[in-house]
Amino acid sequence: MYALVDANSFYASAEEVFDPTIRGKPVVVLTNNDGCICAMSASAKRLGIKSFSPYFQVKDLLHEAGAIIRSSNYALYADLSRRVFEVTGRYAQQHVYSVDEAFLKFSNQHSSSTAWFDIAQDIKHTVWLETRIPVGVGMANTPTLAKAASFAGKRFDKFNGIAVLDSPEQVHYVLSNMQCSDVWGVGKRIAARLHKMGIYSALELAQYPPAQIRKAFSVELERTVRELNGTVCFSWNDVKADKQQVFASRSFGERVDKLEILNEAISFHAQRVGRKLRQQGSVTRKISVSAQSSPMQPNHYKRNVVRQFVTPTNDDRKLVGAAISAMAEIYCEGVSFLKCSIGAIEIEPEAIMQCDLFSSNDKDSALMSCLDAINAKFGNHSLKVASQGISDKRWQMNRKYLSPEYTTKWSDIPKFTC
């Protein structure tokens, strides 16, 4: 049996955890630079606003409704996500699928749906008790059907957040009430092609001959059809595969036209790339650095420069030095830059790296380990390369409505008066 545990409106729910005064009110979370709406609480969704609507277009409506506006607080969300999955991981083998979803694979079998429902209810209750994050649980015999169960738990009132599809009747009911585009891995473009074949519901997709689906589409969609019929075709590794490329980028809070400010921004992102590389035990032979002006402006400017290392590295100092060198080549006087990015594009495992005989790699690795340990204890970028600067950063994201980082920053720890 598989279960999918899915947090309800996760970003909005996370904002409510340490601020009980906003629970039950319309809560809206904005994307980078407070541009668009990326998450809404249940009461905010009832206002009829669509996800990813530009904030300026619905600002007056939200104000009239007394909505609570929050900028994306990624540090808070990441920590609460970790806490949720620490709880769910106690129940069975776990695969974290995204920041707000995780699959569980149960090896034991129960004879009744009541037993599975009790487990799902216990997961839901325990996660809420320990994290104050509301979750839904969908259970079925395959990962794809577990996804469908999760969908049903959220959309169909009869399930009230928990759906256990352990009988043909339950599976038939849910699939007959789902569009084929709602099936995990299908999406709108494939659904449009399915419609031309007379397939509109998830049940119609499940009843279509798998061999014909494979011939018309792909082996992946054939596996989806078989999973809808109860045959497990998808699996996961206990550990996610290392990323083959690692990027860091952000649009600036305001336009930047000075090289020294661009250097501060690219140094910040280079250190982020270095940390990601070390976290997955990788090094890089090349970095790609780019910067651009707004595509909406006349004479749009965009340039990309690649730098290669003699010896593969994940050392922040080397990454930053190469990034600043590349930025000097990219910079064009008179251009107002909107965004910069850096990516490690030729990655290999650090364990099999061929070292330079005369390098100080051991000392460099020890220094980076020390830096990571300090930042893990006191917060990211507590210790950083000097080229990031220490003054107010014009290039950082606009996050006017940012809530405190309650769980990852000492100065933001909640204070209670007894």
Coordinates of C-alpha atoms in Angstrom, one line a residue:
M1 CA 0.0 0.0 0.0
Y2 CA 1.2 3.5 -0.9
A3 CA 0.2 6.8 0.8
L4 CA 0.7 10.3 -0.4
V5 CA 0.9 12.9 2.3
D6 CA 0.2 16.4 1.0
A7 CA 0.2 19.6 3.0
N8 CA -2.8 21.8 2.5
S9 CA -1.9 25.2 1.0
F10 CA 1.5 24.7 2.5
Y11 CA 3.0 28.2 2.2
A12 CA -0.1 29.8 3.6
S13 CA -0.4 27.2 6.3
A14 CA 3.2 27.7 7.3
E15 CA 2.5 31.4 7.8
E16 CA -0.2 30.5 10.3
V17 CA 1.9 28.2 12.5
F18 CA 3.6 30.9 14.6
D19 CA 0.9 33.6 14.2
P20 CA -2.4 32.1 15.4
T21 CA -4.1 35.6 15.0
I22 CA -4.3 35.1 11.2
R23 CA -5.7 31.5 11.3
G24 CA -9.1 31.4 9.5
K25 CA -8.4 34.7 7.7
P26 CA -7.6 35.0 4.0
V27 CA -3.9 34.5 3.8
V28 CA -2.0 35.2 0.5
V29 CA 1.7 34.4 -0.2
L30 CA 3.5 36.2 -3.0
T31 CA 6.2 35.1 -5.3
N32 CA 9.7 36.6 -5.6
N33 CA 9.8 40.4 -5.5
D34 CA 6.2 40.3 -4.4
G35 CA 5.1 39.9 -8.0
C36 CA 2.3 37.3 -8.1
I37 CA 0.2 35.2 -5.8
C38 CA 1.7 31.7 -5.4
A39 CA -0.3 30.3 -2.4
M40 CA -3.7 31.0 -0.7
S41 CA -5.4 29.8 2.4
A42 CA -8.9 28.2 2.0
S43 CA -10.7 31.4 2.8
A44 CA -8.5 33.4 0.4
K45 CA -9.4 30.9 -2.4
R46 CA -13.1 31.6 -1.8
L47 CA -12.5 35.2 -3.0
G48 CA -12.3 33.8 -6.5
I49 CA -8.7 34.9 -7.1
K50 CA -6.6 32.6 -9.4
S51 CA -3.1 31.4 -8.5
F52 CA -0.3 33.4 -10.0
S53 CA -2.5 36.5 -10.6
P54 CA -0.3 39.6 -10.5
Y55 CA -0.6 41.1 -7.1
F56 CA -1.2 44.7 -8.3
Q57 CA -4.3 43.6 -10.1
V58 CA -6.0 42.1 -7.1
K59 CA -4.5 44.3 -4.4
D60 CA -7.6 46.4 -3.8
L61 CA -9.9 43.3 -3.6
L62 CA -7.6 41.7 -1.1
H63 CA -7.5 44.9 1.0
E64 CA -11.3 45.1 1.0
A65 CA -11.5 41.5 2.2
G66 CA -9.0 42.1 5.0
A67 CA -6.5 39.6 3.6
I68 CA -3.2 39.0 5.2
I69 CA -0.3 39.4 2.7
R70 CA 3.0 37.6 3.1
S71 CA 6.2 37.6 1.0
S72 CA 7.7 34.1 0.4
N73 CA 9.6 33.0 3.5
Y74 CA 11.7 30.2 2.1
A75 CA 13.8 29.6 5.2
L76 CA 10.6 29.0 7.3
Y77 CA 9.0 26.8 4.7
A78 CA 12.0 24.6 4.3
D79 CA 12.3 24.1 8.0
L80 CA 8.6 23.3 8.5
S81 CA 8.7 20.9 5.6
R82 CA 11.6 19.1 7.2
R83 CA 9.6 18.8 10.4
V84 CA 6.5 17.5 8.7
F85 CA 8.5 14.8 6.9
E86 CA 10.3 13.8 10.1
V87 CA 6.9 12.9 11.4
T88 CA 5.7 11.1 8.3
G89 CA 8.9 9.2 8.0
R90 CA 8.2 7.3 11.2
Y91 CA 5.4 5.4 9.6
A92 CA 7.0 3.7 6.6
Q93 CA 9.7 3.9 3.9
Q94 CA 9.5 7.5 2.6
H95 CA 10.2 9.4 -0.6
V96 CA 10.0 13.2 -0.3
Y97 CA 8.5 14.3 -3.6
S98 CA 8.4 18.0 -3.1
V99 CA 8.5 20.6 -0.4
D100 CA 4.9 19.7 0.6
E101 CA 4.4 16.1 -0.6
A102 CA 5.9 12.7 0.4
F103 CA 5.1 9.2 -0.6
L104 CA 5.0 6.4 2.0
K105 CA 5.4 2.7 1.1
F106 CA 3.9 0.2 3.6
S107 CA 5.2 -3.3 3.6
N108 CA 2.6 -4.7 6.0
Q109 CA -0.9 -5.5 4.8
H110 CA -4.2 -5.0 6.5
S111 CA -7.4 -6.8 5.8
S112 CA -9.8 -3.9 6.0
S113 CA -10.0 -0.3 4.7
T114 CA -10.8 0.7 8.3
A115 CA -7.3 -0.3 9.4
W116 CA -5.8 1.8 6.6
F117 CA -8.1 4.7 7.4
D118 CA -7.0 4.6 11.0
I119 CA -3.3 4.8 9.9
A120 CA -4.1 7.7 7.6
Q121 CA -6.0 9.5 10.3
D122 CA -3.2 9.0 12.8
I123 CA -0.7 10.5 10.3
K124 CA -2.9 13.5 9.8
H125 CA -3.5 14.0 13.5
T126 CA 0.2 13.5 14.5
V127 CA 1.5 15.9 11.9
W128 CA -1.0 18.6 13.0
L129 CA -0.2 17.9 16.7
E130 CA 3.6 18.2 16.3
T131 CA 3.8 20.9 13.5
R132 CA 0.5 22.6 13.2
I133 CA 0.5 22.0 9.5
P134 CA -2.7 20.5 8.1
V135 CA -2.2 17.6 5.7
G136 CA -4.3 15.3 3.5
V137 CA -3.6 11.6 3.0
G138 CA -4.4 9.5 0.0
M139 CA -3.8 5.7 0.1
A140 CA -4.0 3.1 -2.7
N141 CA -2.1 0.2 -4.2
T142 CA 0.1 2.2 -6.6
P143 CA 1.7 5.7 -6.4
T144 CA -0.5 7.0 -9.3
L145 CA -3.6 5.8 -7.5
A146 CA -2.3 7.3 -4.2
K147 CA -2.0 10.6 -6.1
A148 CA -5.6 10.2 -7.3
A149 CA -6.7 9.4 -3.7
S150 CA -5.0 12.6 -2.5
F151 CA -6.8 14.5 -5.2
A152 CA -10.1 13.0 -4.1
G153 CA -9.4 13.7 -0.5
K154 CA -9.0 17.4 -1.2
R155 CA -11.8 17.8 -3.9
F156 CA -14.6 15.5 -2.8
D157 CA -16.4 16.4 0.4
K158 CA -17.2 12.8 1.3
F159 CA -13.6 12.0 2.0
N160 CA -12.8 15.0 4.3
G161 CA -9.1 15.0 3.6
I162 CA -8.5 11.2 3.8
A163 CA -9.2 8.9 0.9
V164 CA -8.4 5.1 1.0
L165 CA -8.8 3.4 -2.4
D166 CA -8.6 -0.2 -1.5
S167 CA -11.5 -1.6 -3.5
P168 CA -12.5 -1.6 -7.2
E169 CA -15.7 0.4 -6.3
Q170 CA -13.7 3.2 -4.6
V171 CA -11.2 3.4 -7.5
H172 CA -14.1 3.5 -10.0
Y173 CA -15.8 6.3 -8.1
V174 CA -12.8 8.5 -7.9
L175 CA -11.5 7.9 -11.5
S176 CA -14.9 8.5 -13.0
N177 CA -15.0 11.9 -11.2
M178 CA -11.5 13.0 -12.3
Q179 CA -10.5 14.6 -15.6
C180 CA -7.7 12.8 -17.4
S181 CA -5.7 16.0 -17.1
D182 CA -5.9 15.5 -13.3
V183 CA -4.0 12.2 -13.4
W184 CA -0.4 12.4 -12.2
G185 CA 2.0 12.8 -15.2
V186 CA -0.7 13.7 -17.8
G187 CA -1.1 17.4 -17.9
K188 CA -3.0 19.7 -20.3
R189 CA -1.0 19.0 -23.5
I190 CA -1.3 15.3 -23.3
A191 CA -4.9 15.6 -22.2
A192 CA -5.7 17.6 -25.3
R193 CA -4.4 14.7 -27.4
L194 CA -6.3 12.2 -25.3
H195 CA -9.5 14.2 -25.9
K196 CA -9.1 13.7 -29.7
M197 CA -9.1 10.0 -28.9
G198 CA -12.4 10.3 -27.0
I199 CA -10.7 10.0 -23.6
Y200 CA -11.9 12.7 -21.1
S201 CA -12.1 11.1 -17.7
A202 CA -9.4 9.3 -15.7
L203 CA -11.6 6.2 -15.8
E204 CA -11.7 6.3 -19.6
L205 CA -7.9 6.5 -19.6
A206 CA -7.6 3.5 -17.2
Q207 CA -9.9 1.5 -19.5
Y208 CA -8.0 2.2 -22.7
P209 CA -5.7 -0.6 -23.9
P210 CA -2.2 0.1 -22.5
A211 CA -0.4 -1.1 -25.7
Q212 CA -2.3 1.4 -27.8
I213 CA -1.5 4.2 -25.3
R214 CA 2.2 3.2 -25.6
K215 CA 2.0 3.3 -29.4
A216 CA 0.3 6.6 -29.5
F217 CA 2.2 8.3 -26.7
S218 CA 5.1 6.7 -24.7
V219 CA 6.0 3.9 -22.3
E220 CA 5.6 6.4 -19.4
L221 CA 1.9 7.0 -20.1
E222 CA 1.5 3.2 -20.6
R223 CA 2.8 2.7 -17.1
T224 CA 0.4 5.4 -15.8
V225 CA -2.5 3.4 -17.3
R226 CA -1.3 0.2 -15.8
E227 CA -0.9 1.9 -12.4
L228 CA -4.5 3.2 -12.6
N229 CA -5.4 -0.5 -12.9
G230 CA -3.5 -1.5 -9.8
T231 CA -0.1 -2.7 -11.2
V232 CA 2.9 -1.0 -9.7
C233 CA 5.2 0.4 -12.4
F234 CA 6.9 3.3 -10.8
S235 CA 9.4 3.1 -8.0
W236 CA 11.9 5.4 -6.3
N237 CA 15.4 5.3 -5.0
D238 CA 16.0 5.7 -1.3
V239 CA 18.2 8.7 -2.1
K240 CA 17.4 11.2 -4.8
A241 CA 19.9 11.3 -7.7
D242 CA 22.4 14.1 -7.5
K243 CA 21.6 17.1 -9.7
Q244 CA 23.6 17.2 -12.9
Q245 CA 23.5 21.1 -12.9
V246 CA 23.2 23.5 -10.0
F247 CA 22.0 27.0 -10.6
A248 CA 21.2 30.1 -8.5
S249 CA 19.6 33.2 -9.7
R250 CA 17.1 36.0 -8.7
S251 CA 15.6 39.1 -10.3
F252 CA 16.8 42.2 -8.6
G253 CA 14.6 44.2 -6.3
E254 CA 15.5 47.3 -8.4
R255 CA 17.5 47.8 -11.5
V256 CA 21.3 47.7 -11.2
D257 CA 23.7 49.6 -13.4
K258 CA 27.0 49.5 -11.4
L259 CA 29.6 46.7 -11.7
E260 CA 30.4 46.6 -8.0
I261 CA 26.7 45.9 -7.1
L262 CA 26.5 43.2 -9.8
N263 CA 29.6 41.7 -8.2
E264 CA 27.9 41.6 -4.8
A265 CA 24.9 39.8 -6.3
I266 CA 26.9 37.3 -8.3
S267 CA 29.1 36.6 -5.2
F268 CA 26.0 35.9 -3.1
H269 CA 24.7 33.4 -5.7
A270 CA 28.1 31.8 -6.3
Q271 CA 28.2 31.0 -2.6
R272 CA 24.8 29.4 -2.8
V273 CA 26.0 27.2 -5.7
G274 CA 29.0 26.2 -3.7
R275 CA 26.9 25.2 -0.7
K276 CA 24.5 23.1 -2.9
L277 CA 27.5 21.4 -4.5
R278 CA 29.0 20.4 -1.1
Q279 CA 25.6 19.2 0.2
Q280 CA 25.4 16.6 -2.6
G281 CA 29.1 15.8 -2.5
S282 CA 29.9 17.2 -5.9
V283 CA 32.5 19.5 -7.6
T284 CA 32.2 21.4 -10.9
R285 CA 34.6 21.9 -13.8
K286 CA 32.8 24.8 -15.3
I287 CA 30.5 27.7 -14.3
S288 CA 28.1 29.6 -16.5
V289 CA 27.5 33.3 -15.5
S290 CA 24.9 35.5 -17.1
A291 CA 23.1 38.8 -16.7
Q292 CA 20.4 40.6 -18.6
S293 CA 18.3 43.7 -18.7
S294 CA 14.5 43.5 -18.8
P295 CA 13.1 41.8 -21.9
M296 CA 10.4 44.4 -21.9
Q297 CA 12.8 47.3 -22.4
P298 CA 14.1 48.4 -25.9
N299 CA 17.6 47.2 -26.7
H300 CA 17.3 44.2 -24.5
Y301 CA 20.8 43.1 -23.4
K302 CA 21.7 39.6 -22.3
R303 CA 25.1 37.9 -22.2
N304 CA 26.5 34.6 -20.9
V305 CA 30.1 33.8 -20.1
V306 CA 31.6 30.4 -19.2
R307 CA 34.7 29.9 -16.9
Q308 CA 36.6 26.6 -16.6
F309 CA 38.6 25.4 -13.6
V310 CA 41.9 23.6 -13.9
T311 CA 40.8 21.3 -11.1
P312 CA 37.1 20.7 -10.3
T313 CA 36.0 22.6 -7.2
N314 CA 33.2 23.4 -4.8
D315 CA 35.2 26.1 -2.9
D316 CA 33.3 29.3 -2.5
R317 CA 36.4 31.4 -3.0
K318 CA 37.2 29.9 -6.3
L319 CA 33.6 30.0 -7.5
V320 CA 33.3 33.7 -6.5
G321 CA 36.6 34.7 -8.1
A322 CA 35.6 33.1 -11.4
A323 CA 32.1 34.6 -11.2
I324 CA 33.4 38.1 -10.7
S325 CA 35.9 37.6 -13.6
A326 CA 33.0 36.6 -15.8
M327 CA 30.8 39.5 -14.7
A328 CA 33.6 42.0 -15.6
E329 CA 33.3 40.6 -19.2
I330 CA 29.5 40.7 -19.2
Y331 CA 29.1 44.2 -17.8
C332 CA 28.1 46.9 -20.2
E333 CA 28.0 50.5 -19.1
G334 CA 24.6 52.2 -19.5
V335 CA 22.7 48.9 -19.2
S336 CA 20.2 48.6 -16.3
F337 CA 20.4 44.9 -15.3
L338 CA 17.3 43.1 -14.1
K339 CA 18.8 39.7 -13.3
C340 CA 22.0 37.7 -12.9
S341 CA 22.6 33.9 -12.5
I342 CA 25.3 31.4 -12.1
G343 CA 25.3 27.7 -12.7
A344 CA 27.7 24.8 -12.2
I345 CA 27.3 23.0 -15.5
E346 CA 29.9 20.2 -15.5
I347 CA 29.4 18.4 -12.3
E348 CA 31.1 15.2 -11.0
P349 CA 31.3 13.4 -7.7
E350 CA 33.9 14.8 -5.3
A351 CA 34.8 11.3 -4.2
I352 CA 36.2 10.3 -7.6
M353 CA 37.8 13.7 -8.4
Q354 CA 41.3 13.6 -9.8
C355 CA 43.2 16.1 -7.7
D356 CA 46.2 18.3 -8.5
L357 CA 49.3 16.9 -6.9
F358 CA 50.4 20.3 -5.6
S359 CA 47.0 21.6 -4.5
S360 CA 45.9 22.3 -1.0
N361 CA 42.6 20.6 -1.5
D362 CA 42.4 19.0 2.0
K363 CA 42.8 22.3 3.7
D364 CA 40.3 24.0 1.3
S365 CA 37.8 21.2 2.1
A366 CA 38.3 21.6 5.8
L367 CA 37.8 25.4 5.5
M368 CA 34.5 25.0 3.6
S369 CA 33.3 22.4 6.1
C370 CA 34.0 24.9 8.9
L371 CA 32.2 27.6 7.0
D372 CA 29.2 25.3 6.4
A373 CA 29.1 24.3 10.1
I374 CA 29.1 28.0 11.2
N375 CA 26.3 28.9 8.8
A376 CA 24.3 25.9 9.8
K377 CA 24.4 27.0 13.4
F378 CA 23.9 30.8 13.0
G379 CA 22.0 31.0 9.7
N380 CA 23.0 31.0 6.0
H381 CA 25.4 33.8 5.0
S382 CA 26.4 34.6 8.7
L383 CA 29.9 33.9 7.4
K384 CA 30.4 34.9 3.8
V385 CA 33.0 36.1 1.2
A386 CA 33.7 39.8 1.6
S387 CA 32.8 40.6 -2.0
Q388 CA 29.1 40.2 -1.1
G389 CA 29.4 43.5 0.8
I390 CA 27.9 44.4 4.2
S391 CA 25.7 47.4 3.4
D392 CA 22.1 47.4 2.3
K393 CA 21.7 45.4 -0.9
R394 CA 19.7 47.1 -3.7
W395 CA 19.9 43.9 -5.7
Q396 CA 18.1 41.7 -3.2
M397 CA 14.5 40.6 -3.6
N398 CA 11.7 43.0 -2.6
R399 CA 10.0 41.2 0.3
K400 CA 7.9 43.9 1.9
Y401 CA 5.6 41.5 3.7
L402 CA 8.2 39.1 5.0
S403 CA 7.3 37.3 8.2
P404 CA 10.0 36.4 10.8
E405 CA 12.2 33.3 10.3
Y406 CA 10.9 31.9 13.5
T407 CA 12.8 28.6 13.5
T408 CA 16.1 29.5 11.8
K409 CA 17.1 32.9 13.1
W410 CA 17.9 33.6 16.7
S411 CA 16.6 37.2 16.6
D412 CA 13.3 35.9 15.2
I413 CA 12.5 33.3 17.9
P414 CA 8.9 33.9 19.1
K415 CA 8.7 35.6 22.4
F416 CA 5.9 34.9 24.9
T417 CA 4.9 36.8 28.0
C418 CA 3.5 34.6 30.8

